[in-house]
Amino acid sequence: CKGKQIAVPRSQLPEADENEYYWSDLIGVRVKNRQEVDFGLITDVFETGANDVIAVRADPVEQETTAKVKEKPQERLLPFTADVVLEVDLKAKTMLVDWDADF
């Protein structure tokens, strides 16, 4: 059934292998790049056909502080690939990426 969502109790899911993640576990993870630029929190993960993509939205408060202007929080779409996603720590809810802050 295309376009439908299903729910499965977490206890029924197998353990994810090393470097594998359930998308639901990535929601709310904080993303920073190698230069320690905080991109915000993962709000969505989706497929594009070529690779999976994570949507990262800047914290509104953080963005207001740095920009000194109230504006819609910036959203970045990053490929969820091994060359971009360098490290994921689900316990600390952090992700390190190799991504330029200007993109």
N, CA, C and O of each residue as an XYZ file, in Angstrom:
412
protein
N       0.844     -1.179      0.000
C       0.000      0.000      0.000
C       0.888      1.240      0.000
O       1.383      1.654      1.048
N       1.081      1.806     -1.128
C       1.935      2.985     -1.253
C       1.321      4.176     -0.516
O       0.115      4.414     -0.583
N       2.177      4.915      0.184
C       1.721      6.114      0.879
C       1.134      5.850      2.252
O       0.686      6.784      2.918
N       1.127      4.619      2.685
C       0.579      4.270      3.997
C       1.712      4.081      4.991
O       2.827      3.714      4.621
N       1.416      4.334      6.238
C       2.387      4.099      7.301
C       1.896      2.948      8.156
O       0.694      2.739      8.317
N       2.843      2.208      8.697
C       2.497      1.119      9.594
C       3.190      1.350     10.927
O       4.185      2.069     11.008
N       2.659      0.738     11.957
C       3.266      0.834     13.285
C       3.619     -0.569     13.754
O       2.828     -1.502     13.620
N       4.809     -0.699     14.300
C       5.289     -1.973     14.828
C       5.841     -1.699     16.220
O       6.618     -0.761     16.398
N       5.456     -2.496     17.209
C       6.031     -2.289     18.540
C       7.556     -2.399     18.486
O       8.097     -3.285     17.825
N       8.228     -1.514     19.170
C       9.688     -1.483     19.163
C      10.272     -2.837     19.577
O      11.307     -3.259     19.062
N       9.612     -3.497     20.493
C      10.097     -4.794     20.975
C      10.097     -5.860     19.879
O      10.777     -6.877     20.009
N       9.350     -5.639     18.814
C       9.272     -6.602     17.715
C      10.344     -6.377     16.648
O      10.502     -7.194     15.740
N      11.071     -5.281     16.757
C      12.102     -4.973     15.764
C      13.425     -5.622     16.150
O      13.780     -5.651     17.328
N      14.155     -6.141     15.168
C      15.476     -6.695     15.476
C      16.456     -5.571     15.795
O      16.246     -4.422     15.405
N      17.522     -5.911     16.504
C      18.581     -4.937     16.775
C      19.185     -4.482     15.453
O      19.411     -5.290     14.552
N      19.440     -3.205     15.347
C      20.103     -2.681     14.148
C      21.577     -3.066     14.209
O      22.190     -3.053     15.277
N      22.132     -3.404     13.066
C      23.556     -3.726     12.996
C      24.382     -2.459     13.173
O      23.849     -1.350     13.144
N      25.686     -2.632     13.357
C      26.585     -1.494     13.480
C      26.478     -0.636     12.223
O      26.442     -1.155     11.107
N      26.428      0.668     12.413
C      26.291      1.646     11.324
C      24.975      1.520     10.574
O      24.868      1.970      9.433
N      23.973      0.914     11.199
C      22.614      0.889     10.669
C      21.705      1.500     11.725
O      21.916      1.321     12.924
N      20.691      2.223     11.262
C      19.835      2.952     12.189
C      18.396      2.878     11.722
O      18.117      2.890     10.523
N      17.494      2.801     12.674
C      16.088      2.978     12.354
C      15.857      4.471     12.186
O      16.321      5.275     12.995
N      15.145      4.832     11.141
C      14.916      6.255     10.868
C      14.311      6.958     12.073
O      14.683      8.091     12.378
N      13.388      6.306     12.758
C      12.734      6.945     13.906
C      13.741      7.304     15.000
O      13.516      8.248     15.758
N      14.851      6.560     15.089
C      15.882      6.863     16.090
C      16.685      8.104     15.733
O      17.303      8.715     16.605
N      16.682      8.481     14.466
C      17.462      9.644     14.030
C      16.721     10.968     14.241
O      17.348     12.026     14.297
N      15.398     10.914     14.358
C      14.623     12.142     14.560
C      15.020     12.753     15.903
O      15.005     12.075     16.930
N      15.373     14.035     15.887
C      15.776     14.738     17.104
C      17.267     14.706     17.383
O      17.724     15.299     18.360
N      18.037     14.022     16.538
C      19.487     13.982     16.703
C      20.079     15.320     16.252
O      19.694     15.853     15.212
N      21.019     15.861     17.041
C      21.663     17.133     16.714
C      22.789     16.886     15.722
O      23.583     15.961     15.889
N      22.853     17.726     14.679
C      23.837     17.563     13.608
C      24.825     18.725     13.631
O      24.439     19.893     13.613
N      26.117     18.372     13.670
C      27.190     19.369     13.590
C      28.176     18.915     12.531
O      28.313     17.725     12.247
N      28.870     19.906     11.948
C      29.897     19.538     10.969
C      31.269     19.508     11.642
O      31.382     19.736     12.846
N      32.300     19.226     10.860
C      33.665     19.108     11.397
C      34.157     20.399     12.041
O      35.020     20.366     12.918
N      33.614     21.531     11.612
C      34.015     22.828     12.160
C      33.165     23.203     13.376
O      33.224     24.336     13.854
N      32.368     22.238     13.878
C      31.508     22.435     15.047
C      30.340     23.380     14.783
O      29.749     23.900     15.729
N      29.995     23.613     13.516
C      28.814     24.419     13.202
C      27.587     23.559     13.473
O      27.457     22.456     12.942
N      26.692     24.077     14.304
C      25.477     23.359     14.686
C      24.409     23.610     13.629
O      23.929     24.734     13.482
N      24.036     22.564     12.892
C      23.018     22.694     11.845
C      21.607     22.579     12.403
O      20.654     23.016     11.757
N      21.455     22.004     13.582
C      20.131     21.835     14.169
C      19.802     20.372     14.388
O      20.690     19.544     14.593
N      18.502     20.061     14.343
C      18.011     18.724     14.652
C      17.431     18.046     13.419
O      16.843     18.698     12.556
N      17.602     16.741     13.348
C      16.991     15.974     12.261
C      15.486     15.945     12.482
O      15.012     15.571     13.555
N      14.740     16.346     11.455
C      13.283     16.371     11.542
C      12.627     15.320     10.662
O      11.456     14.993     10.849
N      13.385     14.784      9.694
C      12.801     13.806      8.776
C      13.922     13.036      8.092
O      15.046     13.522      7.975
N      13.602     11.846      7.651
C      14.492     11.026      6.831
C      13.624     10.466      5.718
O      12.520      9.979      5.965
N      14.128     10.538      4.488
C      13.318     10.027      3.377
C      14.201      9.492      2.258
O      15.397      9.776      2.192
N      13.579      8.711      1.383
C      14.269      8.116      0.240
C      14.147      9.024     -0.973
O      13.141      9.711     -1.151
N      15.179      9.019     -1.803
C      15.112      9.767     -3.060
C      15.309      8.865     -4.267
O      15.145      9.304     -5.406
N      15.652      7.631     -4.029
C      15.972      6.731     -5.130
C      17.466      6.525     -5.221
O      17.935      5.389     -5.293
N      18.219      7.612     -5.218
C      19.683      7.515     -5.272
C      20.248      7.173     -3.895
O      21.109      6.302     -3.774
N      19.765      7.857     -2.860
C      20.209      7.618     -1.490
C      19.187      8.211     -0.533
O      18.320      8.987     -0.934
N      19.298      7.839      0.732
C      18.424      8.427      1.743
C      18.904      9.842      2.042
O      20.073     10.171      1.836
N      17.991     10.669      2.526
C      18.281     12.075      2.823
C      17.769     12.391      4.222
O      16.697     11.934      4.622
N      18.553     13.185      4.968
C      18.089     13.670      6.266
C      17.746     15.153      6.133
O      18.485     15.927      5.526
N      16.615     15.524      6.712
C      16.210     16.926      6.776
C      16.615     17.437      8.153
O      16.238     16.864      9.175
N      17.388     18.520      8.168
C      17.902     19.091      9.414
C      17.409     20.529      9.509
O      17.663     21.342      8.621
N      16.708     20.833     10.586
C      16.157     22.178     10.774
C      16.885     22.873     11.916
O      17.040     22.321     13.005
N      17.328     24.097     11.643
C      18.008     24.904     12.662
C      17.045     25.206     13.802
O      15.847     25.388     13.587
N      17.579     25.256     15.007
C      16.769     25.647     16.156
C      16.356     27.095     15.972
O      17.217     27.936     15.716
N      15.063     27.426     16.092
C      14.638     28.823     15.928
C      15.363     29.774     16.867
O      15.755     30.862     16.445
N      15.554     29.398     18.125
C      16.221     30.269     19.095
C      17.674     30.472     18.698
O      18.177     31.595     18.729
N      18.350     29.392     18.324
C      19.753     29.462     17.906
C      19.893     30.352     16.679
O      20.813     31.166     16.597
N      18.988     30.197     15.733
C      19.064     30.983     14.505
C      18.815     32.459     14.800
O      19.486     33.318     14.228
N      17.866     32.770     15.679
C      17.603     34.167     16.030
C      18.828     34.781     16.695
O      19.164     35.937     16.438
N      19.492     34.012     17.547
C      20.669     34.516     18.250
C      21.780     34.854     17.271
O      22.419     35.899     17.392
N      22.015     33.977     16.301
C      23.110     34.203     15.366
C      22.745     35.209     14.285
O      23.598     35.981     13.848
N      21.504     35.211     13.852
C      21.101     36.098     12.761
C      20.545     37.426     13.273
O      20.496     38.407     12.532
N      20.127     37.458     14.535
C      19.516     38.652     15.133
C      18.252     39.075     14.379
O      17.811     40.220     14.476
N      17.686     38.139     13.634
C      16.470     38.421     12.863
C      15.545     37.225     13.024
O      15.980     36.075     12.957
N      14.261     37.509     13.239
C      13.307     36.408     13.284
C      12.983     36.005     11.855
O      12.511     36.813     11.056
N      13.243     34.752     11.553
C      12.925     34.235     10.233
C      12.602     32.762     10.378
O      12.863     32.155     11.417
N      12.039     32.201      9.341
C      11.716     30.785      9.355
C      13.015     29.998      9.533
O      14.005     30.280      8.859
N      13.018     29.017     10.432
C      14.245     28.240     10.645
C      14.755     27.627      9.340
O      13.980     27.116      8.533
N      16.063     27.688      9.154
C      16.692     27.147      7.959
C      16.624     25.626      7.984
O      16.826     24.997      9.023
N      16.338     25.051      6.827
C      16.344     23.597      6.698
C      17.404     23.199      5.690
O      17.511     23.788      4.614
N      18.185     22.195      6.049
C      19.189     21.638      5.141
C      18.779     20.214      4.818
O      18.248     19.500      5.668
N      19.028     19.809      3.590
C      18.820     18.427      3.176
C      20.186     17.838      2.884
O      20.878     18.285      1.968
N      20.574     16.845      3.651
C      21.898     16.228      3.520
C      21.752     14.773      3.104
O      20.883     14.062      3.608
N      22.600     14.330      2.187
C      22.561     12.912      1.828
C      23.011     12.057      3.011
O      24.001     12.368      3.674
N      22.286     10.996      3.261
C      22.646     10.077      4.340
C      23.536      8.997      3.741
O      23.115      7.861      3.521
N      24.789      9.391      3.483
C      25.770      8.508      2.860
C      27.022      8.466      3.729
O      27.251      9.356      4.548
N      27.824      7.431      3.546
C      29.023      7.238      4.368
C      30.036      8.364      4.213
O      30.770      8.657      5.156
N      30.095      9.004      3.046
C      31.069     10.086      2.868
C      30.606     11.392      3.504
O      31.426     12.286      3.718
N      29.322     11.529      3.809
C      28.806     12.740      4.462
C      28.619     12.508      5.961
O      29.072     13.314      6.774
N      27.966     11.432      6.323
C      27.712     11.128      7.734
C      28.922     10.375      8.281
O      29.145      9.208      7.957
N      29.692     11.061      9.110
C      30.938     10.496      9.623
C      30.752      9.707     10.910
O      31.444      8.718     11.152
N      29.806     10.156     11.735
C      29.641      9.534     13.052
C      28.229      9.776     13.560
O      27.691     10.876     13.430
N      27.640      8.747     14.137
C      26.327      8.862     14.770
C      26.442      8.283     16.169
O      26.893      7.152     16.350
N      26.026      9.073     17.163
C      26.009      8.615     18.550
C      24.574      8.750     19.042
O      24.149      9.829     19.456
N      23.830      7.645     18.993
C      22.422      7.705     19.379
C      22.245      7.975     20.868
O      21.264      8.605     21.262
N      23.170      7.514     21.701
C      23.058      7.769     23.147
C      23.192      9.257     23.439
O      22.451      9.799     24.259
N      24.130      9.917     22.774
C      24.329     11.360     22.959
C      23.410     12.171     22.049
O      23.322     13.393     22.175
N      22.721     11.480     21.125
C      21.832     12.122     20.140
C      22.585     13.166     19.319
O      22.128     14.298     19.156
N      23.755     12.761     18.803
C      24.565     13.653     17.976
C      24.999     12.952     16.694
O      25.134     11.729     16.644
N      25.213     13.758     15.667
C      25.713     13.273     14.383
C      26.769     14.250     13.891
O      26.569     15.464     13.928
N      27.890     13.717     13.431
C      28.962     14.515     12.847
C      28.923     14.308     11.341
O      28.896     13.177     10.857
N      28.922     15.423     10.601
C      28.859     15.334      9.143
C      30.001     16.109      8.498
O      30.536     17.057      9.072
N      30.353     15.688      7.311
C      31.322     16.401      6.482
C      30.509     17.198      5.469
O      30.245     16.732      4.361
N      30.111     18.425      5.874
C      29.231     19.245      5.057
C      29.546     20.710      5.318
O      29.613     21.137      6.471
N      29.737     21.465      4.277
C      30.062     22.887      4.395
C      28.848     23.664      4.898
O      27.735     23.463      4.411
N      29.055     24.534      5.852
C      27.963     25.325      6.421
C      27.346     26.281      5.411
O      26.230     26.755      5.621
N      28.050     26.574      4.317
C      27.519     27.492      3.308
C      26.557     26.823      2.339
O      25.920     27.505      1.537
N      26.439     25.508      2.398
C      25.505     24.806      1.504
C      24.180     24.614      2.172
O      23.266     24.043      1.576
